[in-house]
Short mmCIF file of N, CA and C in Angstrom, two decimals:
data_model
loop_
_atom_site.label_atom_id
_atom_site.label_comp_id
_atom_site.label_asym_id
_atom_site.label_seq_id
_atom_site.Cartn_x
_atom_site.Cartn_y
_atom_site.Cartn_z
N UNK X 1 268.82 209.20 296.36
CA UNK X 1 268.80 210.33 295.46
C UNK X 1 268.31 211.55 296.23
N UNK X 2 268.90 212.68 295.99
CA UNK X 2 268.54 213.91 296.67
C UNK X 2 267.54 214.68 295.83
N UNK X 3 266.30 214.16 295.75
CA UNK X 3 265.28 214.79 294.93
C UNK X 3 263.92 214.65 295.59
N UNK X 4 263.02 215.55 295.21
CA UNK X 4 261.64 215.51 295.66
C UNK X 4 260.76 215.72 294.44
N UNK X 5 259.54 215.19 294.46
CA UNK X 5 258.61 215.42 293.36
C UNK X 5 257.27 215.88 293.91
N UNK X 6 256.58 216.72 293.09
CA UNK X 6 255.27 217.25 293.45
C UNK X 6 254.62 217.78 292.18
N UNK X 7 253.41 217.32 291.91
CA UNK X 7 252.63 217.76 290.74
C UNK X 7 253.43 217.63 289.44
N UNK X 8 254.24 216.59 289.34
CA UNK X 8 255.01 216.36 288.13
C UNK X 8 256.32 217.12 288.06
N UNK X 9 256.59 217.97 289.03
CA UNK X 9 257.85 218.72 289.06
C UNK X 9 258.80 218.05 290.03
N UNK X 10 260.08 218.12 289.72
CA UNK X 10 261.10 217.53 290.57
C UNK X 10 262.08 218.61 291.00
N UNK X 11 262.65 218.42 292.17
CA UNK X 11 263.63 219.38 292.67
C UNK X 11 264.84 218.64 293.20
N UNK X 12 265.98 219.22 292.96
CA UNK X 12 267.24 218.68 293.50
C UNK X 12 267.47 219.35 294.85
N UNK X 13 267.84 218.55 295.82
CA UNK X 13 268.02 219.04 297.18
C UNK X 13 269.49 218.93 297.59
N UNK X 14 269.99 219.97 298.23
CA UNK X 14 271.34 219.97 298.76
C UNK X 14 271.30 220.51 300.18
N UNK X 15 272.31 220.19 300.96
CA UNK X 15 272.42 220.73 302.31
C UNK X 15 273.51 221.77 302.33
N UNK X 16 273.20 222.95 302.83
CA UNK X 16 274.17 224.03 302.98
C UNK X 16 274.68 223.98 304.41
N UNK X 17 275.88 223.43 304.59
CA UNK X 17 276.45 223.26 305.92
C UNK X 17 276.78 224.58 306.60
N UNK X 18 277.10 225.59 305.83
CA UNK X 18 277.45 226.88 306.42
C UNK X 18 276.23 227.54 307.07
N UNK X 19 275.10 227.53 306.35
CA UNK X 19 273.87 228.13 306.89
C UNK X 19 272.99 227.10 307.60
N UNK X 20 273.37 225.81 307.52
CA UNK X 20 272.64 224.71 308.13
C UNK X 20 271.18 224.68 307.69
N UNK X 21 270.99 224.73 306.36
CA UNK X 21 269.65 224.65 305.78
C UNK X 21 269.68 223.72 304.57
N UNK X 22 268.51 223.20 304.26
CA UNK X 22 268.33 222.45 303.02
C UNK X 22 267.92 223.45 301.95
N UNK X 23 268.51 223.29 300.76
CA UNK X 23 268.22 224.19 299.65
C UNK X 23 267.76 223.36 298.47
N UNK X 24 266.68 223.78 297.84
CA UNK X 24 266.16 223.05 296.68
C UNK X 24 265.97 223.97 295.50
N UNK X 25 265.98 223.36 294.33
CA UNK X 25 265.74 224.09 293.08
C UNK X 25 264.98 223.18 292.15
N UNK X 26 263.89 223.71 291.57
CA UNK X 26 263.08 222.92 290.66
C UNK X 26 263.89 222.67 289.38
N UNK X 27 263.91 221.43 288.95
CA UNK X 27 264.71 221.02 287.80
C UNK X 27 263.84 220.88 286.55
N UNK X 28 264.48 221.03 285.41
CA UNK X 28 263.83 220.71 284.15
C UNK X 28 263.00 221.80 283.53
N UNK X 29 263.02 223.00 284.10
CA UNK X 29 262.31 224.13 283.50
C UNK X 29 263.26 225.32 283.44
N UNK X 30 263.06 226.23 282.48
CA UNK X 30 263.99 227.35 282.35
C UNK X 30 263.87 228.40 283.45
N UNK X 31 262.70 228.48 284.10
CA UNK X 31 262.53 229.44 285.19
C UNK X 31 263.33 228.99 286.40
N UNK X 32 263.93 229.93 287.10
CA UNK X 32 264.72 229.61 288.29
C UNK X 32 263.80 229.71 289.50
N UNK X 33 263.54 228.57 290.11
CA UNK X 33 262.66 228.52 291.27
C UNK X 33 263.37 227.76 292.38
N UNK X 34 263.71 228.49 293.41
CA UNK X 34 264.41 227.89 294.53
C UNK X 34 263.60 228.01 295.81
N UNK X 35 263.99 227.25 296.81
CA UNK X 35 263.32 227.26 298.11
C UNK X 35 264.28 226.68 299.13
N UNK X 36 264.01 226.91 300.41
CA UNK X 36 264.88 226.39 301.45
C UNK X 36 264.12 226.26 302.76
N UNK X 37 264.68 225.48 303.67
CA UNK X 37 264.13 225.29 305.01
C UNK X 37 265.18 224.63 305.88
N UNK X 38 264.95 224.65 307.17
CA UNK X 38 265.93 224.03 308.07
C UNK X 38 265.50 222.67 308.59
N UNK X 39 264.32 222.19 308.14
CA UNK X 39 263.88 220.84 308.48
C UNK X 39 263.37 220.15 307.22
N UNK X 40 263.30 218.85 307.27
CA UNK X 40 262.79 218.08 306.12
C UNK X 40 261.33 218.42 305.88
N UNK X 41 260.52 218.44 306.94
CA UNK X 41 259.11 218.78 306.77
C UNK X 41 258.94 220.20 306.24
N UNK X 42 259.75 221.12 306.74
CA UNK X 42 259.71 222.49 306.25
C UNK X 42 260.11 222.57 304.78
N UNK X 43 261.07 221.73 304.40
CA UNK X 43 261.52 221.72 303.01
C UNK X 43 260.41 221.22 302.08
N UNK X 44 259.72 220.16 302.50
CA UNK X 44 258.60 219.65 301.70
C UNK X 44 257.54 220.72 301.52
N UNK X 45 257.21 221.39 302.60
CA UNK X 45 256.21 222.45 302.55
C UNK X 45 256.67 223.59 301.64
N UNK X 46 257.93 223.99 301.76
CA UNK X 46 258.46 225.07 300.93
C UNK X 46 258.45 224.69 299.45
N UNK X 47 258.76 223.43 299.16
CA UNK X 47 258.75 222.94 297.78
C UNK X 47 257.33 223.01 297.22
N UNK X 48 256.37 222.51 297.97
CA UNK X 48 254.97 222.54 297.52
C UNK X 48 254.51 223.97 297.30
N UNK X 49 254.87 224.86 298.21
CA UNK X 49 254.51 226.28 298.06
C UNK X 49 255.16 226.89 296.82
N UNK X 50 256.41 226.53 296.56
CA UNK X 50 257.12 227.07 295.39
C UNK X 50 256.45 226.63 294.09
N UNK X 51 256.09 225.35 294.01
CA UNK X 51 255.41 224.85 292.81
C UNK X 51 254.05 225.51 292.66
N UNK X 52 253.27 225.54 293.74
CA UNK X 52 251.94 226.14 293.69
C UNK X 52 252.01 227.62 293.31
N UNK X 53 253.00 228.33 293.88
CA UNK X 53 253.18 229.74 293.55
C UNK X 53 253.55 229.92 292.09
N UNK X 54 254.42 229.07 291.58
CA UNK X 54 254.81 229.12 290.17
C UNK X 54 253.59 228.93 289.27
N UNK X 55 252.78 227.93 289.57
CA UNK X 55 251.59 227.66 288.76
C UNK X 55 250.59 228.81 288.85
N UNK X 56 250.40 229.37 290.05
CA UNK X 56 249.49 230.51 290.23
C UNK X 56 250.00 231.74 289.48
N UNK X 57 251.30 231.99 289.55
CA UNK X 57 251.89 233.14 288.87
C UNK X 57 251.72 233.01 287.35
N UNK X 58 251.96 231.82 286.83
CA UNK X 58 251.78 231.60 285.39
C UNK X 58 250.33 231.87 285.00
N UNK X 59 249.40 231.41 285.80
CA UNK X 59 247.98 231.61 285.51
C UNK X 59 247.64 233.11 285.52
N UNK X 60 248.14 233.83 286.51
CA UNK X 60 247.89 235.28 286.60
C UNK X 60 248.48 236.03 285.42
N UNK X 61 249.63 235.56 284.93
CA UNK X 61 250.29 236.20 283.80
C UNK X 61 249.71 235.75 282.46
N UNK X 62 248.83 234.76 282.50
CA UNK X 62 248.21 234.26 281.27
C UNK X 62 249.15 233.46 280.40
N UNK X 63 250.11 232.82 281.00
CA UNK X 63 251.03 231.98 280.22
C UNK X 63 251.01 230.56 280.74
N UNK X 64 251.32 229.65 279.87
CA UNK X 64 251.35 228.24 280.26
C UNK X 64 252.62 227.96 281.04
N UNK X 65 252.50 227.24 282.15
CA UNK X 65 253.71 226.87 282.89
C UNK X 65 254.54 225.89 282.08
N UNK X 66 255.83 225.96 282.25
CA UNK X 66 256.71 225.01 281.59
C UNK X 66 256.48 223.65 282.22
N UNK X 67 256.37 222.67 281.38
CA UNK X 67 256.25 221.29 281.87
C UNK X 67 257.66 220.75 282.03
N UNK X 68 257.87 219.92 283.04
CA UNK X 68 259.23 219.42 283.26
C UNK X 68 259.84 218.73 282.04
N UNK X 69 259.14 217.78 281.44
CA UNK X 69 259.65 217.10 280.26
C UNK X 69 258.48 216.55 279.47
N UNK X 70 258.64 216.49 278.17
CA UNK X 70 257.55 216.05 277.29
C UNK X 70 257.51 214.53 277.12
N UNK X 71 258.63 213.86 277.36
CA UNK X 71 258.69 212.43 277.10
C UNK X 71 259.25 212.13 275.73
N UNK X 72 259.53 213.16 274.96
CA UNK X 72 260.12 212.96 273.64
C UNK X 72 261.61 213.26 273.74
N UNK X 73 262.42 212.31 273.27
CA UNK X 73 263.86 212.46 273.31
C UNK X 73 264.41 212.17 271.92
N UNK X 74 265.25 213.05 271.44
CA UNK X 74 265.88 212.81 270.16
C UNK X 74 267.37 213.11 270.31
N UNK X 75 268.19 212.14 269.97
CA UNK X 75 269.63 212.36 270.03
C UNK X 75 270.31 211.52 268.98
N UNK X 76 271.55 211.88 268.68
CA UNK X 76 272.32 211.17 267.67
C UNK X 76 273.32 210.23 268.35
N UNK X 77 273.43 209.03 267.79
CA UNK X 77 274.40 208.07 268.28
C UNK X 77 275.13 207.46 267.10
N UNK X 78 276.21 206.81 267.38
CA UNK X 78 276.99 206.13 266.36
C UNK X 78 276.09 205.10 265.66
N UNK X 79 276.14 205.00 264.33
CA UNK X 79 275.29 204.03 263.61
C UNK X 79 275.46 202.59 264.10
N UNK X 80 276.68 202.23 264.50
CA UNK X 80 276.91 200.88 265.00
C UNK X 80 276.16 200.66 266.32
N UNK X 81 276.16 201.66 267.19
CA UNK X 81 275.43 201.57 268.45
C UNK X 81 273.94 201.48 268.16
N UNK X 82 273.46 202.25 267.20
CA UNK X 82 272.05 202.22 266.81
C UNK X 82 271.67 200.82 266.35
N UNK X 83 272.50 200.23 265.51
CA UNK X 83 272.21 198.88 264.99
C UNK X 83 272.20 197.85 266.11
N UNK X 84 273.18 197.94 267.01
CA UNK X 84 273.23 196.99 268.12
C UNK X 84 272.05 197.16 269.07
N UNK X 85 271.65 198.40 269.31
CA UNK X 85 270.50 198.65 270.18
C UNK X 85 269.22 198.14 269.54
N UNK X 86 269.06 198.36 268.24
CA UNK X 86 267.87 197.87 267.54
C UNK X 86 267.81 196.34 267.59
N UNK X 87 268.97 195.71 267.44
CA UNK X 87 269.02 194.25 267.51
C UNK X 87 268.67 193.77 268.91
N UNK X 88 269.22 194.42 269.93
CA UNK X 88 268.92 194.04 271.31
C UNK X 88 267.44 194.21 271.61
N UNK X 89 266.84 195.27 271.10
CA UNK X 89 265.41 195.50 271.30
C UNK X 89 264.60 194.40 270.63
N UNK X 90 264.95 194.09 269.40
CA UNK X 90 264.22 193.06 268.66
C UNK X 90 264.33 191.71 269.36
N UNK X 91 265.53 191.38 269.83
CA UNK X 91 265.74 190.10 270.51
C UNK X 91 264.96 190.02 271.83
N UNK X 92 264.69 191.19 272.43
CA UNK X 92 263.92 191.19 273.68
C UNK X 92 262.42 191.29 273.42
N UNK X 93 262.05 191.36 272.14
CA UNK X 93 260.63 191.42 271.78
C UNK X 93 260.00 192.78 272.00
N UNK X 94 260.82 193.82 271.96
CA UNK X 94 260.33 195.19 272.20
C UNK X 94 260.69 196.09 271.05
N UNK X 95 259.96 197.21 270.96
CA UNK X 95 260.35 198.22 269.99
C UNK X 95 261.60 198.91 270.52
N UNK X 96 262.31 199.59 269.65
CA UNK X 96 263.50 200.32 270.08
C UNK X 96 263.13 201.38 271.12
N UNK X 97 261.97 202.05 270.95
CA UNK X 97 261.54 203.04 271.93
C UNK X 97 261.29 202.41 273.30
N UNK X 98 260.59 201.28 273.34
CA UNK X 98 260.33 200.61 274.62
C UNK X 98 261.63 200.18 275.28
N UNK X 99 262.48 199.55 274.47
CA UNK X 99 263.75 199.05 274.99
C UNK X 99 264.61 200.19 275.52
N UNK X 100 264.76 201.25 274.72
CA UNK X 100 265.59 202.39 275.13
C UNK X 100 265.01 203.06 276.38
N UNK X 101 263.69 203.16 276.45
CA UNK X 101 263.07 203.75 277.63
C UNK X 101 263.40 202.97 278.89
N UNK X 102 263.36 201.65 278.80
CA UNK X 102 263.70 200.81 279.95
C UNK X 102 265.18 200.95 280.33
N UNK X 103 266.05 200.97 279.32
CA UNK X 103 267.48 201.10 279.58
C UNK X 103 267.78 202.46 280.23
N UNK X 104 267.17 203.53 279.70
CA UNK X 104 267.39 204.85 280.28
C UNK X 104 266.83 204.94 281.70
N UNK X 105 265.68 204.34 281.93
CA UNK X 105 265.09 204.36 283.28
C UNK X 105 266.01 203.66 284.28
N UNK X 106 266.55 202.51 283.89
CA UNK X 106 267.47 201.79 284.77
C UNK X 106 268.72 202.62 285.05
N UNK X 107 269.25 203.25 284.00
CA UNK X 107 270.45 204.06 284.17
C UNK X 107 270.18 205.28 285.06
N UNK X 108 268.99 205.85 284.95
CA UNK X 108 268.65 207.03 285.74
C UNK X 108 268.45 206.71 287.21
N UNK X 109 268.18 205.44 287.54
CA UNK X 109 267.99 205.02 288.93
C UNK X 109 269.31 204.92 289.68
N UNK X 110 270.39 204.84 288.97
CA UNK X 110 271.71 204.65 289.62
C UNK X 110 272.17 205.88 290.32
#
């Protein structure tokens, strides 16, 4: 996976072949925060600086930084899928939330 994490924030990393640099962007928040470097170590440092700068800027402005994700997910699915998922959760001895969390985690690892 082309991602990095620091202080709960994650960034997607891409390589720009034209400029021969790594480019990153913090994911999961509405603010646009990007960074780049030409080495992996430089990229890690730039990412950490970007997150730290974002947090410092929010503090100076007196606003709360956006958190990447709250852990609460709400979505609509077909009632038949809901019933089958609830049954699968029950058969595995888990709540639907526990079961769905595990299924989503496995899917996100792919």
